[in-house]
PDB file of C-alpha atoms (C1' of nucleotides) in Angstrom:
ATOM      1  CA  UNK P  24      -0.265 -32.404   2.153  1.00  0.00           C
ATOM      2  CA  UNK P  25       3.001 -31.511   0.418  1.00  0.00           C
ATOM      3  CA  UNK P  26       6.343 -33.013   0.719  1.00  0.00           C
ATOM      4  CA  UNK P  27       9.463 -31.133   1.721  1.00  0.00           C
ATOM      5  CA  UNK P  28       7.546 -28.455   3.544  1.00  0.00           C
ATOM      6  CA  UNK P  29       5.620 -28.281   6.772  1.00  0.00           C
ATOM      7  CA  UNK P  30       2.320 -26.919   6.669  1.00  0.00           C
ATOM      8  CA  UNK P  31       2.366 -23.226   7.183  1.00  0.00           C
ATOM      9  CA  UNK P  32      -0.141 -21.123   9.042  1.00  0.00           C
ATOM     10  CA  UNK P  33      -0.877 -17.429   8.595  1.00  0.00           C
ATOM     11  CA  UNK P  34      -3.082 -14.670   9.836  1.00  0.00           C
ATOM     12  CA  UNK P  35      -4.916 -12.447   7.472  1.00  0.00           C
ATOM     13  CA  UNK P  36      -6.570  -9.115   8.673  1.00  0.00           C
ATOM     14  CA  UNK P  37      -9.761  -7.909   7.225  1.00  0.00           C
ATOM     15  CA  UNK P  38     -12.255  -5.224   8.145  1.00  0.00           C
ATOM     16  CA  UNK P  39     -15.454  -7.089   8.552  1.00  0.00           C
ATOM     17  CA  UNK P  40     -17.434  -4.030   7.268  1.00  0.00           C
ATOM     18  CA  UNK P  41     -15.612  -4.600   4.043  1.00  0.00           C
ATOM     19  CA  UNK P  42     -15.132  -8.331   3.872  1.00  0.00           C
ATOM     20  CA  UNK P  43     -15.939 -10.761   6.835  1.00  0.00           C
ATOM     21  CA  UNK P  44     -15.687 -14.412   7.430  1.00  0.00           C
ATOM     22  CA  UNK P  45     -19.460 -14.612   6.651  1.00  0.00           C
ATOM     23  CA  UNK P  46     -18.715 -13.105   3.201  1.00  0.00           C
ATOM     24  CA  UNK P  47     -16.011 -15.692   2.771  1.00  0.00           C
ATOM     25  CA  UNK P  48     -18.374 -18.508   3.696  1.00  0.00           C
ATOM     26  CA  UNK P  49     -21.010 -17.156   1.306  1.00  0.00           C
ATOM     27  CA  UNK P  50     -18.576 -16.960  -1.624  1.00  0.00           C
ATOM     28  CA  UNK P  51     -16.704 -20.073  -0.767  1.00  0.00           C
ATOM     29  CA  UNK P  52     -13.649 -18.583  -2.266  1.00  0.00           C
ATOM     30  CA  UNK P  53     -12.239 -14.999  -2.650  1.00  0.00           C
ATOM     31  CA  UNK P  54      -9.246 -13.174  -4.083  1.00  0.00           C
ATOM     32  CA  UNK P  55      -7.216 -11.613  -1.368  1.00  0.00           C
ATOM     33  CA  UNK P  56      -6.037  -8.499  -3.048  1.00  0.00           C
ATOM     34  CA  UNK P  57      -5.173  -4.899  -2.092  1.00  0.00           C
ATOM     35  CA  UNK P  58      -2.253  -5.842   0.100  1.00  0.00           C
ATOM     36  CA  UNK P  59       0.038  -2.747  -0.367  1.00  0.00           C
ATOM     37  CA  UNK P  60       2.809  -3.332   2.147  1.00  0.00           C
ATOM     38  CA  UNK P  61       6.078  -4.997   1.091  1.00  0.00           C
ATOM     39  CA  UNK P  62       6.483  -7.240   4.117  1.00  0.00           C
ATOM     40  CA  UNK P  63       2.961  -8.394   3.953  1.00  0.00           C
ATOM     41  CA  UNK P  64       3.449  -8.964   0.156  1.00  0.00           C
ATOM     42  CA  UNK P  65       6.515 -11.214   0.850  1.00  0.00           C
ATOM     43  CA  UNK P  66       4.399 -13.309   3.228  1.00  0.00           C
ATOM     44  CA  UNK P  67       1.646 -13.668   0.618  1.00  0.00           C
ATOM     45  CA  UNK P  68       4.315 -14.898  -1.928  1.00  0.00           C
ATOM     46  CA  UNK P  69       5.562 -17.534   0.584  1.00  0.00           C
ATOM     47  CA  UNK P  70       2.014 -19.074   0.896  1.00  0.00           C
ATOM     48  CA  UNK P  71       1.522 -22.402  -0.483  1.00  0.00           C
ATOM     49  CA  UNK P  72      -1.643 -24.172  -1.555  1.00  0.00           C
ATOM     50  CA  UNK P  73      -3.178 -25.840   1.376  1.00  0.00           C
ATOM     51  CA  UNK P  74      -1.726 -23.470   3.984  1.00  0.00           C
ATOM     52  CA  UNK P  75      -4.289 -22.695   6.713  1.00  0.00           C
ATOM     53  CA  UNK P  76      -5.121 -19.009   7.312  1.00  0.00           C
ATOM     54  CA  UNK P  77      -6.759 -17.479  10.325  1.00  0.00           C
ATOM     55  CA  UNK P  78      -9.166 -14.806   9.311  1.00  0.00           C
ATOM     56  CA  UNK P  79      -8.869 -11.911  11.766  1.00  0.00           C
ATOM     57  CA  UNK P  80     -11.307  -9.166  12.007  1.00  0.00           C
ATOM     58  CA  UNK P  81      -9.808  -5.721  12.511  1.00  0.00           C
ATOM     59  CA  UNK P  82     -11.097  -2.156  13.070  1.00  0.00           C
ATOM     60  CA  UNK P  83     -14.142  -3.557  14.759  1.00  0.00           C
ATOM     61  CA  UNK P  84     -15.699  -3.556  18.227  1.00  0.00           C
ATOM     62  CA  UNK P  85     -14.356  -6.886  19.036  1.00  0.00           C
ATOM     63  CA  UNK P  86     -11.288  -7.673  16.971  1.00  0.00           C
ATOM     64  CA  UNK P  87     -10.129 -11.322  16.868  1.00  0.00           C
ATOM     65  CA  UNK P  88      -9.875 -14.555  14.797  1.00  0.00           C
ATOM     66  CA  UNK P  89     -13.300 -15.386  13.552  1.00  0.00           C
ATOM     67  CA  UNK P  90     -12.531 -18.258  11.133  1.00  0.00           C
ATOM     68  CA  UNK P  91     -10.228 -20.375   9.155  1.00  0.00           C
ATOM     69  CA  UNK P  92      -9.467 -20.533   5.553  1.00  0.00           C
ATOM     70  CA  UNK P  93      -7.178 -22.217   3.142  1.00  0.00           C
ATOM     71  CA  UNK P  94      -4.853 -21.026   0.324  1.00  0.00           C
ATOM     72  CA  UNK P  95      -6.582 -22.211  -2.823  1.00  0.00           C
ATOM     73  CA  UNK P  96      -4.310 -20.425  -5.289  1.00  0.00           C
ATOM     74  CA  UNK P  97      -0.633 -19.291  -4.783  1.00  0.00           C
ATOM     75  CA  UNK P  98       0.487 -15.714  -5.349  1.00  0.00           C
ATOM     76  CA  UNK P  99      -0.219 -14.078  -8.699  1.00  0.00           C
ATOM     77  CA  UNK P 100      -0.168 -10.446  -9.805  1.00  0.00           C
ATOM     78  CA  UNK P 101      -2.980  -8.446  -8.019  1.00  0.00           C
ATOM     79  CA  UNK P 102      -5.069  -7.269 -10.984  1.00  0.00           C
ATOM     80  CA  UNK P 103      -6.243  -4.194  -8.940  1.00  0.00           C
ATOM     81  CA  UNK P 104      -2.714  -2.609  -9.496  1.00  0.00           C
ATOM     82  CA  UNK P 105      -3.494  -2.178 -13.163  1.00  0.00           C
ATOM     83  CA  UNK P 106      -6.818  -0.743 -12.672  1.00  0.00           C
ATOM     84  CA  UNK P 107      -6.831   3.028 -12.583  1.00  0.00           C
ATOM     85  CA  UNK P 108     -10.314   3.088 -11.140  1.00  0.00           C
ATOM     86  CA  UNK P 109      -9.196   0.989  -8.206  1.00  0.00           C
ATOM     87  CA  UNK P 110      -8.265   2.303  -4.869  1.00  0.00           C
ATOM     88  CA  UNK P 111      -5.370   0.033  -5.145  1.00  0.00           C
ATOM     89  CA  UNK P 112      -4.165   1.307  -8.602  1.00  0.00           C
ATOM     90  CA  UNK P 113      -0.304   1.282  -8.840  1.00  0.00           C
ATOM     91  CA  UNK P 114       0.949   3.282 -11.848  1.00  0.00           C
ATOM     92  CA  UNK P 115       4.472   2.035 -11.482  1.00  0.00           C
ATOM     93  CA  UNK P 116       3.537  -1.491 -11.901  1.00  0.00           C
ATOM     94  CA  UNK P 117       3.750  -3.227 -15.334  1.00  0.00           C
ATOM     95  CA  UNK P 118       2.574  -6.477 -16.636  1.00  0.00           C
ATOM     96  CA  UNK P 119       6.287  -7.556 -16.890  1.00  0.00           C
ATOM     97  CA  UNK P 120       7.185  -6.305 -13.537  1.00  0.00           C
ATOM     98  CA  UNK P 121       4.082  -6.571 -11.133  1.00  0.00           C
ATOM     99  CA  UNK P 122       4.631  -4.987  -7.840  1.00  0.00           C
ATOM    100  CA  UNK P 123       1.748  -6.425  -5.794  1.00  0.00           C
ATOM    101  CA  UNK P 124       0.339  -9.896  -5.568  1.00  0.00           C
ATOM    102  CA  UNK P 125      -2.843 -11.630  -4.439  1.00  0.00           C
ATOM    103  CA  UNK P 126      -3.789 -15.188  -3.394  1.00  0.00           C
ATOM    104  CA  UNK P 127      -7.105 -16.975  -3.417  1.00  0.00           C
ATOM    105  CA  UNK P 128      -8.486 -18.080  -0.046  1.00  0.00           C
ATOM    106  CA  UNK P 129     -11.184 -20.778   0.299  1.00  0.00           C
ATOM    107  CA  UNK P 130     -13.510 -20.939   3.192  1.00  0.00           C
ATOM    108  CA  UNK P 131     -12.790 -23.664   5.805  1.00  0.00           C
ATOM    109  CA  UNK P 132     -14.785 -22.854   8.777  1.00  0.00           C
ATOM    110  CA  UNK P 133     -16.126 -20.083  10.935  1.00  0.00           C
ATOM    111  CA  UNK P 134     -15.307 -20.473  14.605  1.00  0.00           C
ATOM    112  CA  UNK P 135     -18.207 -21.242  16.983  1.00  0.00           C
ATOM    113  CA  UNK P 136     -16.473 -19.084  19.365  1.00  0.00           C
ATOM    114  CA  UNK P 137     -14.316 -16.290  17.981  1.00  0.00           C
ATOM    115  CA  UNK P 138     -10.864 -15.927  19.661  1.00  0.00           C
ATOM    116  CA  UNK P 139     -10.842 -12.332  20.625  1.00  0.00           C
ATOM    117  CA  UNK P 140      -7.791 -10.242  20.670  1.00  0.00           C
ATOM    118  CA  UNK P 141      -8.292  -9.497  24.253  1.00  0.00           C
ATOM    119  CA  UNK P 142      -8.236 -13.266  24.890  1.00  0.00           C
ATOM    120  CA  UNK P 143      -5.159 -13.668  22.844  1.00  0.00           C
ATOM    121  CA  UNK P 144      -3.318 -10.983  24.768  1.00  0.00           C
ATOM    122  CA  UNK P 145      -4.308 -12.504  28.070  1.00  0.00           C
ATOM    123  CA  UNK P 146      -3.445 -15.985  26.970  1.00  0.00           C
ATOM    124  CA  UNK P 147      -0.174 -17.175  28.513  1.00  0.00           C
ATOM    125  CA  UNK P 148       1.028 -18.693  25.209  1.00  0.00           C
ATOM    126  CA  UNK P 149      -0.966 -16.839  22.491  1.00  0.00           C
ATOM    127  CA  UNK P 150       0.258 -13.585  24.021  1.00  0.00           C
ATOM    128  CA  UNK P 151       3.455 -13.811  21.948  1.00  0.00           C
ATOM    129  CA  UNK P 152       1.641 -13.894  18.643  1.00  0.00           C
ATOM    130  CA  UNK P 153       2.568 -10.942  16.252  1.00  0.00           C
ATOM    131  CA  UNK P 154      -1.094  -9.689  16.215  1.00  0.00           C
ATOM    132  CA  UNK P 155      -0.865  -9.089  20.038  1.00  0.00           C
ATOM    133  CA  UNK P 156       2.239  -6.861  19.826  1.00  0.00           C
ATOM    134  CA  UNK P 157       1.410  -3.375  20.180  1.00  0.00           C
ATOM    135  CA  UNK P 158       1.916  -1.103  17.243  1.00  0.00           C
ATOM    136  CA  UNK P 159       2.054  -3.949  14.696  1.00  0.00           C
ATOM    137  CA  UNK P 160      -0.040  -3.171  11.661  1.00  0.00           C
ATOM    138  CA  UNK P 161       1.011  -6.001   9.408  1.00  0.00           C
ATOM    139  CA  UNK P 162      -1.943  -7.423   7.587  1.00  0.00           C
ATOM    140  CA  UNK P 163      -0.423 -10.653   6.733  1.00  0.00           C
ATOM    141  CA  UNK P 164       1.446 -12.420   9.378  1.00  0.00           C
ATOM    142  CA  UNK P 165       2.993 -15.971   9.878  1.00  0.00           C
ATOM    143  CA  UNK P 166       1.611 -17.999  12.687  1.00  0.00           C
ATOM    144  CA  UNK P 167       3.773 -20.496  14.434  1.00  0.00           C
ATOM    145  CA  UNK P 168       2.698 -24.117  14.372  1.00  0.00           C
ATOM    146  CA  UNK P 169       2.511 -23.905  18.244  1.00  0.00           C
ATOM    147  CA  UNK P 170       0.111 -21.084  18.196  1.00  0.00           C
ATOM    148  CA  UNK P 171      -1.834 -22.533  15.305  1.00  0.00           C
ATOM    149  CA  UNK P 172      -2.351 -25.711  17.315  1.00  0.00           C
ATOM    150  CA  UNK P 173      -3.746 -23.697  20.144  1.00  0.00           C
ATOM    151  CA  UNK P 174      -6.032 -21.662  18.065  1.00  0.00           C
ATOM    152  CA  UNK P 175      -7.411 -24.713  16.248  1.00  0.00           C
ATOM    153  CA  UNK P 176      -7.845 -26.826  19.421  1.00  0.00           C
ATOM    154  CA  UNK P 177     -11.455 -26.646  20.273  1.00  0.00           C
ATOM    155  CA  UNK P 178     -10.697 -27.810  23.814  1.00  0.00           C
ATOM    156  CA  UNK P 179      -8.412 -25.031  24.492  1.00  0.00           C
ATOM    157  CA  UNK P 180     -10.028 -23.154  27.300  1.00  0.00           C
ATOM    158  CA  UNK P 181     -10.059 -19.416  27.191  1.00  0.00           C
TER     159      UNK P 181
ATOM    160  C1'  DG D   3     -12.819  10.229  17.480  1.00  0.00           C
ATOM    161  C1'  DC D   4      -8.287   9.998  19.587  1.00  0.00           C
ATOM    162  C1'  DC D   5      -3.841   9.093  18.940  1.00  0.00           C
ATOM    163  C1'  DA D   6       0.401   5.878  19.014  1.00  0.00           C
ATOM    164  C1'  DA D   7       3.044   3.504  16.041  1.00  0.00           C
ATOM    165  C1'  DC D   8       4.482   2.629  12.034  1.00  0.00           C
ATOM    166  C1'  DG D   9       5.366   2.940   6.736  1.00  0.00           C
ATOM    167  C1'  DT D  10       6.137   5.938   2.761  1.00  0.00           C
ATOM    168  C1'  DT D  11       7.598   9.970   0.394  1.00  0.00           C
ATOM    169  C1'  DG D  12      10.415  13.362  -1.216  1.00  0.00           C
ATOM    170  C1'  DG D  13      13.591  17.388  -0.607  1.00  0.00           C
ATOM    171  C1'  DC D  14      18.065  18.035   0.306  1.00  0.00           C
TER     172       DC D  14
ATOM    173  C1'  DG O  12      21.202   8.230   2.650  1.00  0.00           C
ATOM    174  C1'  DC O  13      19.038  11.211   6.103  1.00  0.00           C
ATOM    175  C1'  DC O  14      15.056  12.629   8.002  1.00  0.00           C
ATOM    176  C1'  DA O  15      10.913  15.651   8.529  1.00  0.00           C
ATOM    177  C1'  DA O  16       6.438  15.565   6.986  1.00  0.00           C
ATOM    178  C1'  DC O  17       2.740  13.220   6.006  1.00  0.00           C
ATOM    179  C1'  DG O  18      -0.632   9.239   5.567  1.00  0.00           C
ATOM    180  C1'  DT O  19      -2.451   4.931   7.328  1.00  0.00           C
ATOM    181  C1'  DT O  20      -3.654   1.433  10.727  1.00  0.00           C
ATOM    182  C1'  DG O  21      -6.214  -0.211  14.145  1.00  0.00           C
ATOM    183  C1'  DG O  22      -6.906  -0.549  19.189  1.00  0.00           C
ATOM    184  C1'  DC O  23      -9.088   1.796  22.673  1.00  0.00           C
TER     185       DC O  23
END
DNA sequence: GCCAACGTTGGC
DNA sequence: GCCAACGTTGGC
């Protein structure tokens, strides 16, 4: 744990067909790159080593939180922005002035029971999570300590 | 596959 | 700086 800063919590969206919590478990650690939204980028840059992240599966039959990870490396320039072959290529980015950033995420655990978006929406307290708000597409979101505690509490009944 | 909601782009 | 057009996200 660090001094001078509360532990922060985040939610990271991923499409399980592309990269899932099972992939993260297998690889132990993964670079979280390809984020191309300024608000999401700013949140990535605010992440500190040891922050917990909720791995959220989107664009799937049952979207929801499927696992937990941890920030293993703080924000650094996303290498895919320099790669003309990459889907995430950013011609305006330079080495001196990177536009996009990545973090490394380590696997912590897969939830025995995923917390589905439908459950989050129906939950009295979790219902106020950003991810439950309609029209929000933000792929990197802060999670309040209160929401994080509920999500992490195994005895929380859904 | 539909489409609402949102972000980005670019002409003016 | 406005805003229409377009592209993308992501639940349903």
